[in-house]
Short mmCIF file of C-alpha atoms in Angstrom, two decimals:
data_model
loop_
_atom_site.label_atom_id
_atom_site.label_comp_id
_atom_site.label_asym_id
_atom_site.label_seq_id
_atom_site.Cartn_x
_atom_site.Cartn_y
_atom_site.Cartn_z
CA UNK A 1 59.18 133.59 139.03
CA UNK A 2 62.23 135.01 140.78
CA UNK A 3 62.68 134.04 144.44
CA UNK A 4 64.14 136.56 146.83
CA UNK A 5 67.97 136.89 147.17
CA UNK A 6 68.73 133.81 145.05
CA UNK A 7 72.17 133.45 143.60
CA UNK A 8 72.93 131.08 140.70
CA UNK A 9 76.48 129.89 140.04
CA UNK A 10 76.46 127.91 136.86
CA UNK A 11 79.15 125.18 136.83
CA UNK A 12 80.71 126.62 139.95
CA UNK A 13 83.29 124.76 142.01
CA UNK A 14 84.48 126.23 145.30
CA UNK A 15 87.50 128.50 145.20
CA UNK A 16 90.67 127.16 146.80
CA UNK A 17 91.59 128.81 150.10
CA UNK A 18 88.13 130.24 150.90
CA UNK A 19 86.72 129.07 154.09
CA UNK A 20 88.13 125.42 153.93
CA UNK A 21 85.94 122.52 154.74
CA UNK A 22 87.01 119.85 157.23
CA UNK A 23 85.03 116.64 157.16
CA UNK A 24 83.98 115.48 160.68
CA UNK A 25 82.00 112.47 159.52
CA UNK A 26 81.24 110.99 156.01
CA UNK A 27 78.46 108.63 156.77
CA UNK A 28 77.04 106.16 154.34
CA UNK A 29 73.19 106.09 154.21
CA UNK A 30 70.79 103.19 154.12
CA UNK A 31 67.03 103.53 154.01
CA UNK A 32 64.03 102.23 155.91
CA UNK A 33 60.45 102.47 155.03
CA UNK A 34 61.52 103.07 151.48
CA UNK A 35 62.45 106.76 152.12
CA UNK A 36 64.03 107.54 155.59
CA UNK A 37 67.81 107.94 155.41
CA UNK A 38 69.64 106.16 158.23
CA UNK A 39 73.24 106.61 159.36
CA UNK A 40 75.27 104.91 162.10
CA UNK A 41 76.81 107.03 164.90
CA UNK A 42 78.47 105.90 168.27
CA UNK A 43 76.94 106.38 171.74
CA UNK A 44 79.02 105.02 174.73
CA UNK A 45 81.21 103.34 172.15
CA UNK A 46 78.42 101.28 170.73
CA UNK A 47 76.91 101.69 167.11
CA UNK A 48 73.46 103.25 167.04
CA UNK A 49 71.37 103.57 163.88
CA UNK A 50 69.61 107.11 163.50
CA UNK A 51 67.16 108.24 161.00
CA UNK A 52 68.27 111.68 159.78
CA UNK A 53 65.35 114.01 159.95
CA UNK A 54 66.25 117.62 159.05
CA UNK A 55 62.47 118.47 159.63
CA UNK A 56 62.68 117.60 163.41
CA UNK A 57 63.98 120.15 165.78
CA UNK A 58 64.87 117.35 168.38
CA UNK A 59 66.77 114.04 168.43
CA UNK A 60 65.39 110.93 169.94
CA UNK A 61 66.27 107.42 171.03
CA UNK A 62 63.73 104.45 171.19
CA UNK A 63 63.17 102.70 174.49
CA UNK A 64 64.86 99.61 173.04
CA UNK A 65 68.03 101.54 172.27
CA UNK A 66 67.96 103.17 175.64
CA UNK A 67 67.77 99.67 177.33
CA UNK A 68 70.44 98.18 175.08
CA UNK A 69 72.86 100.95 175.70
CA UNK A 70 72.24 100.83 179.48
CA UNK A 71 71.71 104.56 179.72
CA UNK A 72 70.16 104.51 183.25
CA UNK A 73 72.92 107.00 184.54
CA UNK A 74 71.79 109.54 182.03
CA UNK A 75 68.09 109.50 182.66
CA UNK A 76 66.26 112.75 183.43
CA UNK A 77 63.06 111.11 184.78
CA UNK A 78 59.57 110.59 183.52
CA UNK A 79 58.92 114.26 182.74
CA UNK A 80 55.85 113.56 180.61
CA UNK A 81 56.78 116.24 178.02
CA UNK A 82 54.98 116.36 174.77
CA UNK A 83 56.59 117.11 171.46
CA UNK A 84 54.79 117.96 168.10
CA UNK A 85 55.44 116.40 164.74
CA UNK A 86 53.73 117.41 161.54
CA UNK A 87 51.01 114.86 162.16
CA UNK A 88 50.33 115.68 165.87
CA UNK A 89 51.61 115.47 169.42
CA UNK A 90 53.70 112.65 170.98
CA UNK A 91 54.82 111.94 174.54
CA UNK A 92 58.61 112.16 175.19
CA UNK A 93 61.08 111.82 178.15
CA UNK A 94 64.70 112.95 178.14
CA UNK A 95 68.35 111.85 178.75
CA UNK A 96 71.52 113.83 178.59
CA UNK A 97 74.55 112.14 176.82
CA UNK A 98 78.31 112.82 177.29
CA UNK A 99 79.60 110.71 174.53
CA UNK A 100 77.60 110.86 171.22
CA UNK A 101 80.23 110.59 168.43
CA UNK A 102 80.01 111.32 164.70
CA UNK A 103 83.20 110.55 162.88
CA UNK A 104 86.03 112.24 164.86
CA UNK A 105 83.70 114.64 166.74
CA UNK A 106 82.25 113.81 170.20
CA UNK A 107 79.23 115.80 171.33
CA UNK A 108 79.05 116.74 175.05
CA UNK A 109 75.86 117.26 177.15
CA UNK A 110 73.74 116.24 174.08
CA UNK A 111 70.05 116.11 175.02
CA UNK A 112 68.12 113.26 173.60
CA UNK A 113 64.43 112.38 173.99
CA UNK A 114 63.04 108.96 174.51
CA UNK A 115 60.03 107.99 172.40
CA UNK A 116 58.86 105.13 170.38
CA UNK A 117 56.46 107.50 168.46
CA UNK A 118 59.06 108.63 165.97
CA UNK A 119 60.59 107.23 162.79
CA UNK A 120 59.52 104.30 160.59
CA UNK A 121 58.33 101.06 162.28
CA UNK A 122 57.36 97.55 161.16
CA UNK A 123 54.63 95.80 163.11
CA UNK A 124 55.10 98.38 165.87
CA UNK A 125 58.87 97.79 166.10
CA UNK A 126 61.12 100.83 165.20
CA UNK A 127 63.38 100.09 162.28
CA UNK A 128 66.16 102.30 163.69
CA UNK A 129 67.54 103.12 167.15
CA UNK A 130 66.54 106.71 167.02
CA UNK A 131 66.09 109.90 165.03
CA UNK A 132 68.77 112.62 164.47
CA UNK A 133 67.19 116.11 164.40
CA UNK A 134 68.26 119.67 163.93
CA UNK A 135 69.52 120.11 167.50
CA UNK A 136 72.27 117.54 166.90
CA UNK A 137 73.10 118.84 163.43
CA UNK A 138 73.00 122.62 163.82
CA UNK A 139 76.65 122.90 164.99
CA UNK A 140 77.82 121.44 161.60
CA UNK A 141 77.65 122.36 158.06
CA UNK A 142 75.77 119.44 156.59
CA UNK A 143 76.02 118.05 153.08
CA UNK A 144 72.92 116.03 152.07
CA UNK A 145 74.37 113.82 149.29
CA UNK A 146 71.43 111.49 149.08
CA UNK A 147 71.84 110.75 145.39
CA UNK A 148 75.12 109.14 146.33
CA UNK A 149 73.73 107.67 149.53
CA UNK A 150 75.82 109.64 152.02
CA UNK A 151 75.58 112.53 154.36
CA UNK A 152 78.69 114.54 155.24
CA UNK A 153 79.14 116.54 158.42
CA UNK A 154 81.72 119.36 158.21
CA UNK A 155 83.47 120.82 161.32
CA UNK A 156 82.13 124.39 162.11
CA UNK A 157 84.42 126.64 159.96
CA UNK A 158 86.24 129.69 161.39
CA UNK A 159 84.43 131.67 158.67
CA UNK A 160 80.97 131.61 157.18
CA UNK A 161 80.67 129.32 154.14
CA UNK A 162 79.81 131.35 151.01
CA UNK A 163 80.30 128.44 148.57
CA UNK A 164 79.54 124.70 148.96
CA UNK A 165 82.23 121.85 148.86
CA UNK A 166 81.13 120.21 145.67
CA UNK A 167 81.44 121.03 142.05
CA UNK A 168 78.30 121.52 139.80
CA UNK A 169 75.61 124.16 139.12
CA UNK A 170 73.79 125.38 142.25
CA UNK A 171 71.71 128.13 143.71
CA UNK A 172 72.37 129.82 147.07
CA UNK A 173 69.18 130.43 148.99
CA UNK A 174 69.06 132.17 152.43
CA UNK A 175 67.96 130.13 155.49
CA UNK A 176 65.57 132.04 157.59
CA UNK A 177 65.00 131.36 161.23
CA UNK A 178 61.47 130.28 162.22
CA UNK A 179 60.13 132.77 164.73
CA UNK A 180 58.53 130.07 166.97
CA UNK A 181 60.54 126.76 166.56
CA UNK A 182 64.24 126.15 166.35
CA UNK A 183 64.17 125.45 162.55
CA UNK A 184 65.04 127.30 159.36
CA UNK A 185 63.10 127.69 156.07
CA UNK A 186 63.90 128.54 152.55
CA UNK A 187 61.87 130.19 149.78
CA UNK A 188 59.61 127.76 147.93
CA UNK A 189 57.78 128.94 144.90
CA UNK A 190 54.19 127.77 144.09
CA UNK A 191 52.82 129.40 141.00
CA UNK A 192 53.15 133.19 141.63
CA UNK A 193 53.56 132.95 145.43
CA UNK A 194 56.58 132.25 147.56
CA UNK A 195 56.16 130.12 150.66
CA UNK A 196 58.51 129.20 153.54
CA UNK A 197 59.58 125.65 153.34
CA UNK A 198 61.59 123.31 155.60
CA UNK A 199 64.24 120.90 154.09
CA UNK A 200 62.91 117.66 155.45
CA UNK A 201 64.73 114.44 155.01
CA UNK A 202 62.12 112.73 157.21
CA UNK A 203 59.29 113.47 154.73
CA UNK A 204 58.63 110.90 152.13
CA UNK A 205 57.15 113.47 149.76
CA UNK A 206 57.26 117.27 149.48
CA UNK A 207 54.11 118.89 150.96
CA UNK A 208 52.23 122.14 151.08
CA UNK A 209 50.05 123.21 153.96
CA UNK A 210 46.49 123.92 152.98
CA UNK A 211 46.42 127.06 155.09
CA UNK A 212 49.39 128.53 153.12
CA UNK A 213 47.39 128.13 149.87
CA UNK A 214 44.34 129.93 151.49
CA UNK A 215 46.57 132.74 152.76
CA UNK A 216 48.36 133.37 149.45
CA UNK A 217 45.33 132.78 147.19
CA UNK A 218 47.08 130.12 145.20
CA UNK A 219 44.65 127.78 143.60
CA UNK A 220 45.58 124.30 142.22
CA UNK A 221 44.70 123.40 138.64
CA UNK A 222 41.08 122.56 138.09
CA UNK A 223 41.52 118.81 137.99
CA UNK A 224 40.36 116.09 140.27
CA UNK A 225 42.35 116.04 143.50
CA UNK A 226 43.62 112.58 144.74
CA UNK A 227 42.81 111.82 148.32
CA UNK A 228 45.67 110.41 150.47
CA UNK A 229 46.50 109.27 153.94
CA UNK A 230 50.07 109.84 155.08
CA UNK A 231 52.00 109.61 158.22
CA UNK A 232 54.25 112.24 159.86
CA UNK A 233 56.53 112.19 162.97
CA UNK A 234 54.35 110.86 165.73
CA UNK A 235 53.00 108.05 163.43
CA UNK A 236 49.63 109.83 163.40
CA UNK A 237 47.69 109.71 160.12
CA UNK A 238 46.75 112.97 158.51
CA UNK A 239 44.24 113.71 155.80
CA UNK A 240 45.94 114.91 152.57
CA UNK A 241 45.37 115.13 148.80
CA UNK A 242 47.55 115.54 145.84
CA UNK A 243 46.93 118.70 143.83
CA UNK A 244 48.39 119.93 140.46
CA UNK A 245 50.13 123.26 140.32
CA UNK A 246 51.37 125.20 137.29
CA UNK A 247 54.93 125.49 138.62
CA UNK A 248 57.00 124.69 141.72
CA UNK A 249 60.33 126.42 142.14
CA UNK A 250 63.19 125.14 144.31
CA UNK A 251 66.47 126.86 144.15
CA UNK A 252 67.15 127.82 140.46
CA UNK A 253 64.79 125.08 139.02
CA UNK A 254 61.09 125.33 138.12
CA UNK A 255 58.97 122.25 137.55
CA UNK A 256 55.94 122.73 135.44
CA UNK A 257 52.45 120.94 136.02
CA UNK A 258 53.64 119.34 139.27
CA UNK A 259 51.46 117.34 141.54
CA UNK A 260 52.25 118.07 145.12
CA UNK A 261 50.74 116.75 148.39
CA UNK A 262 48.50 119.24 150.18
CA UNK A 263 47.63 118.60 153.82
CA UNK A 264 45.30 120.19 156.41
CA UNK A 265 47.26 119.32 159.56
CA UNK A 266 49.44 120.76 162.28
CA UNK A 267 52.16 121.38 159.70
CA UNK A 268 50.70 124.94 159.14
CA UNK A 269 51.72 125.66 162.76
CA UNK A 270 55.40 124.90 161.77
CA UNK A 271 55.91 125.80 158.12
CA UNK A 272 54.13 126.54 154.91
CA UNK A 273 55.75 123.53 153.12
CA UNK A 274 58.15 120.69 153.23
CA UNK A 275 60.75 119.84 150.75
CA UNK A 276 60.92 116.01 151.00
CA UNK A 277 62.64 112.90 149.75
CA UNK A 278 61.03 112.96 146.43
CA UNK A 279 63.25 116.00 145.65
CA UNK A 280 66.27 115.18 147.81
CA UNK A 281 66.70 111.74 146.33
CA UNK A 282 67.77 113.40 143.00
CA UNK A 283 69.37 116.63 144.28
CA UNK A 284 72.31 117.44 146.44
CA UNK A 285 71.75 120.09 149.04
CA UNK A 286 74.45 121.66 151.14
CA UNK A 287 73.05 123.21 154.43
CA UNK A 288 75.66 125.90 155.50
CA UNK A 289 74.54 126.73 159.07
CA UNK A 290 77.71 128.75 159.33
CA UNK A 291 76.33 131.30 156.96
CA UNK A 292 72.62 130.50 157.11
CA UNK A 293 72.50 129.46 153.48
CA UNK A 294 71.20 126.37 151.68
CA UNK A 295 72.86 125.45 148.40
CA UNK A 296 70.48 123.63 145.96
CA UNK A 297 72.26 121.86 143.03
CA UNK A 298 70.31 121.87 139.84
CA UNK A 299 71.39 118.42 139.14
CA UNK A 300 72.95 115.51 141.06
CA UNK A 301 76.53 115.07 139.95
CA UNK A 302 77.57 111.48 140.89
CA UNK A 303 80.68 111.08 142.96
CA UNK A 304 81.39 114.79 143.24
#
């Protein structure tokens, strides 16, 4: 199956002098809940641990972090807003920050939401201070180098990045803006159909919306599905099952006879599918917001 507008560059490294990359922050990654990548940033000069969730369009702080950082001067009030994760709604309140720092870059007027209903938790206590979503990352080109346990933020270039910063074989796939939410999707091949998928570092596993299969007529293999119960942002359980598909295509790679989670949940209101940690743990992905392109590496070169 050929996905639309996909370009493969075997063994390509970036040409010198073409839209140079300047690193704003090269952040080591630790993990909570076995899958969620966590980095440390600075807020008001104090270290704050943030789960990096490219599948969330908003960034959050927990109430514990809000209290520890003494953010009363930034409070917007109990506005009772509701956000929506892939597993359902969650109540949120907001603050506006003047000094959120990633590496050498300080973000001004950064809107963060206050909620304890996001991210991984142990016995009801959040394992990180907050969650970094697309709103905080969209002004950077972002290198997801999870095989090497790091995430690199690049300063917005003066030109649109047409090549990634790392050596290795990769496929360039267009990022398409979602018509309803502030997120972008890439082509995701399932058998003979092409779905729209979000790159989601906050998802433990890749996932397909049941409604997308019904719409495209894709049928899983005639084998016994495995019932699952999984959590999404909002910590709500959602019904899911593992199904086998003849092929799954991401970037230039096709994976035969793959088992993928299928969920009948609010995910179908956001996207057809998620590309989760099961894929990202072994593949580098460079998200060039400057050129609306995602570069998927066909392997994970170490230390590149």
